[in-house]
Coordinates of C-alpha atoms in Angstrom, one line a residue:
S1 CA 48.6 -17.3 14.7
V2 CA 46.4 -14.2 14.6
H3 CA 42.9 -14.5 13.1
K4 CA 41.8 -11.5 11.0
N5 CA 38.3 -10.3 11.9
Q6 CA 35.8 -11.1 9.2
P7 CA 34.0 -7.9 8.1
D8 CA 30.5 -7.9 9.4
E9 CA 27.8 -8.2 6.7
E10 CA 26.3 -4.8 6.2
E11 CA 22.7 -4.6 7.5
P12 CA 20.1 -2.9 5.4
P13 CA 19.3 0.6 6.6
E14 CA 16.5 0.9 9.1
G15 CA 13.1 1.4 7.6
I16 CA 13.8 -0.5 4.4
V17 CA 11.9 -3.7 4.3
E18 CA 12.9 -6.3 1.8
F19 CA 10.3 -8.8 0.8
T20 CA 11.4 -12.4 0.3
G21 CA 9.2 -15.3 -0.8
A22 CA 9.0 -16.4 2.8
D23 CA 7.6 -13.0 4.0
L24 CA 5.1 -13.0 1.1
N25 CA 3.8 -16.4 2.0
R26 CA 3.8 -15.9 5.7
G27 CA 0.9 -17.8 7.3
L28 CA -0.2 -19.5 4.1
N29 CA -0.4 -23.3 3.6
I30 CA 1.3 -23.1 0.2
G31 CA -0.4 -26.1 -1.6
L32 CA -3.9 -25.1 -0.6
A33 CA -3.2 -21.4 -0.9
V34 CA -2.1 -21.8 -4.5
K35 CA -5.3 -23.7 -5.3
C36 CA -7.4 -21.1 -3.6
L37 CA -5.7 -18.2 -5.3
E38 CA -6.0 -19.9 -8.8
E39 CA -9.7 -20.6 -8.3
N40 CA -10.2 -16.9 -7.2
E41 CA -8.0 -15.5 -10.0
L42 CA -5.5 -13.9 -7.7
P43 CA -1.8 -14.0 -8.5
L44 CA 0.9 -15.3 -6.2
L45 CA 2.5 -12.4 -4.4
E46 CA 6.0 -13.3 -5.7
S47 CA 4.7 -12.7 -9.3
I48 CA 3.5 -9.1 -8.4
Q49 CA 6.1 -7.9 -6.0
G50 CA 7.9 -6.1 -8.8
K51 CA 4.7 -4.4 -10.0
S52 CA 3.6 -0.8 -9.3
H53 CA 1.8 0.3 -6.1
K54 CA -1.4 0.8 -8.2
S55 CA -1.3 -2.8 -9.7
I56 CA -0.8 -4.2 -6.2
Q57 CA -3.7 -2.1 -4.9
K58 CA -6.0 -3.6 -7.6
Y59 CA -5.3 -7.1 -6.4
Q60 CA -5.7 -6.0 -2.8
R61 CA -9.2 -4.6 -3.5
R62 CA -10.1 -7.9 -5.3
S63 CA -9.0 -10.0 -2.3
E64 CA -11.1 -7.7 0.0
R65 CA -14.2 -8.2 -2.2
L66 CA -13.6 -12.0 -2.1
I67 CA -13.3 -12.0 1.7
D68 CA -16.6 -10.2 1.9
Q69 CA -18.2 -12.7 -0.5
Y70 CA -16.9 -15.7 1.6
K71 CA -18.0 -14.0 4.8
T72 CA -21.5 -13.7 3.4
I73 CA -21.5 -17.4 2.2
L74 CA -20.2 -18.6 5.6
A75 CA -22.6 -16.4 7.7
N76 CA -24.9 -19.4 8.2
K77 CA -22.3 -22.1 8.1
A78 CA -19.5 -20.9 10.3
K79 CA -18.8 -18.6 13.2
F80 CA -15.9 -16.1 13.3
K81 CA -13.4 -15.9 16.1
T82 CA -10.6 -13.4 16.5
K83 CA -7.2 -14.7 17.1
R84 CA -4.4 -12.2 17.7
G85 CA -6.0 -9.4 15.7
K86 CA -7.0 -11.7 12.9
T87 CA -10.6 -12.8 12.2
M88 CA -10.8 -16.5 11.3
A89 CA -13.8 -18.6 10.4
V90 CA -14.5 -21.9 12.2
A91 CA -17.2 -24.5 11.6
I92 CA -20.4 -24.2 13.7
N93 CA -20.8 -28.0 14.0
K94 CA -18.1 -30.5 14.7
N95 CA -18.6 -32.3 11.4
P96 CA -19.0 -29.7 8.7
R97 CA -19.7 -30.7 5.1
K98 CA -16.6 -30.9 2.9
E99 CA -17.8 -27.9 0.9
T100 CA -18.1 -25.8 4.1
E101 CA -14.6 -26.9 5.3
Q102 CA -13.1 -25.7 2.0
Q103 CA -14.9 -22.4 2.1
I104 CA -13.7 -21.9 5.7
E105 CA -10.1 -22.7 4.6
Y106 CA -10.4 -20.4 1.6
Y107 CA -11.8 -17.5 3.7
N108 CA -8.9 -17.9 6.2
I109 CA -6.3 -18.1 3.3
L110 CA -7.8 -15.0 1.7
G111 CA -7.6 -13.2 5.0
Q112 CA -3.9 -14.0 5.4
Y113 CA -3.2 -13.2 1.7
N114 CA -4.9 -9.8 2.2
K115 CA -2.7 -9.1 5.3
N116 CA 0.4 -10.0 3.3
I117 CA -0.6 -8.0 0.2
S118 CA -1.4 -5.0 2.4
A119 CA 2.2 -5.1 3.8
L120 CA 3.5 -5.3 0.2
E121 CA 1.3 -2.5 -0.9
Q122 CA 2.5 -0.2 1.9
Y123 CA 6.1 -1.1 1.2
K124 CA 5.6 -0.3 -2.5
R125 CA 3.9 3.0 -1.7
K126 CA 6.8 4.0 0.5
Q127 CA 9.3 2.8 -2.1
E128 CA 7.7 4.8 -5.0
G129 CA 7.4 7.9 -2.8
K130 CA 4.9 10.7 -2.6
G131 CA 5.0 14.3 -3.6
I132 CA 7.1 13.8 -6.8
I133 CA 6.4 16.7 -9.1
H134 CA 6.7 16.0 -12.9
F135 CA 6.6 19.0 -15.2
N136 CA 7.6 19.9 -18.7
N137 CA 8.0 23.6 -18.3
P138 CA 7.7 26.3 -15.6
H139 CA 4.4 27.5 -17.0
Q140 CA 2.8 24.2 -16.0
L141 CA 4.1 24.7 -12.5
V142 CA 2.7 28.3 -12.3
K143 CA -0.7 27.0 -13.4
R144 CA -0.6 24.2 -10.8
L145 CA 0.5 26.8 -8.1
K146 CA -2.5 29.0 -8.9
R147 CA -4.9 26.0 -8.7
L148 CA -3.4 25.0 -5.3
A149 CA -3.7 28.5 -4.0
G150 CA -7.4 28.5 -5.0
S151 CA -7.8 25.2 -3.3
I152 CA -6.2 26.5 -0.1
I153 CA -8.5 29.6 -0.1
A154 CA -11.5 27.2 -0.5
G155 CA -10.4 25.5 2.7
N156 CA -8.3 22.5 1.5
N157 CA -5.2 22.6 3.7
G158 CA -4.0 19.2 2.5
V159 CA -2.3 20.7 -0.5
K160 CA -0.1 23.2 1.4
Q161 CA 3.0 21.0 1.2
E162 CA 2.7 20.7 -2.6
L163 CA 2.2 24.5 -2.9
S164 CA 5.3 25.0 -0.8
Q165 CA 7.4 22.5 -2.9
I166 CA 6.3 24.2 -6.2
A167 CA 7.0 27.7 -4.9
H168 CA 10.5 26.7 -3.8
L169 CA 11.1 24.9 -7.1
L170 CA 10.0 28.0 -9.0
H171 CA 12.4 30.1 -6.9
Q172 CA 15.3 27.7 -7.7
L173 CA 14.4 27.9 -11.4
K174 CA 14.6 31.8 -11.1
V175 CA 11.0 32.1 -12.2
I176 CA 10.0 34.0 -9.0
T177 CA 12.1 36.1 -6.7
K178 CA 12.9 35.4 -3.0
K179 CA 10.4 38.2 -2.0
T180 CA 7.6 36.6 -4.1
L181 CA 8.4 33.2 -2.6
N182 CA 8.2 34.6 0.9
D183 CA 4.9 36.4 0.1
L184 CA 3.4 33.2 -1.3
L185 CA 4.4 31.2 1.8
K186 CA 3.1 33.9 4.2
K187 CA -0.2 34.2 2.3
Y188 CA -1.0 30.5 1.7
I189 CA 1.0 28.4 4.1
L190 CA 1.3 30.5 7.3
F191 CA -2.1 32.2 7.2
K192 CA -4.7 31.0 9.7

């Protein structure tokens, strides 16, 4: 008998990262991590993975502030050692008080949480994309184009790509001619 080849499962395209619960909790002792996050009013990453890039950034900043606070608290109670690019707190003496042990564990949990939320935030930023232009009418685009041109003249070269996109879009909408498009690009994009 001849066996038919099973079709291979399609692999996701390169560059697309999918976050699963396991990835979001990577490096976290779940029981203690949940307690730590609840006490510090931080959500579990599973509950925010569908939220916007800005929402995730808000929690990321909160976790960074908490890490700084714990680092200050532990400055006299613990020392910090680096392990594979990750700073961890360890007790100074061999028998730290229970309160110090918990603070050390919380500091380390928040460090890992911050690392995981940073990966999620970067993924969200890529997923949501940059340089998307929303407009209601071409007149708004023309106004924006003028502002960007002034910004470039003032020395801000970081907006050249947006000016180029708007100029091309105005040409597609037949608001400006091909010659005007080329003149704009020569004047504001290619000038030195």
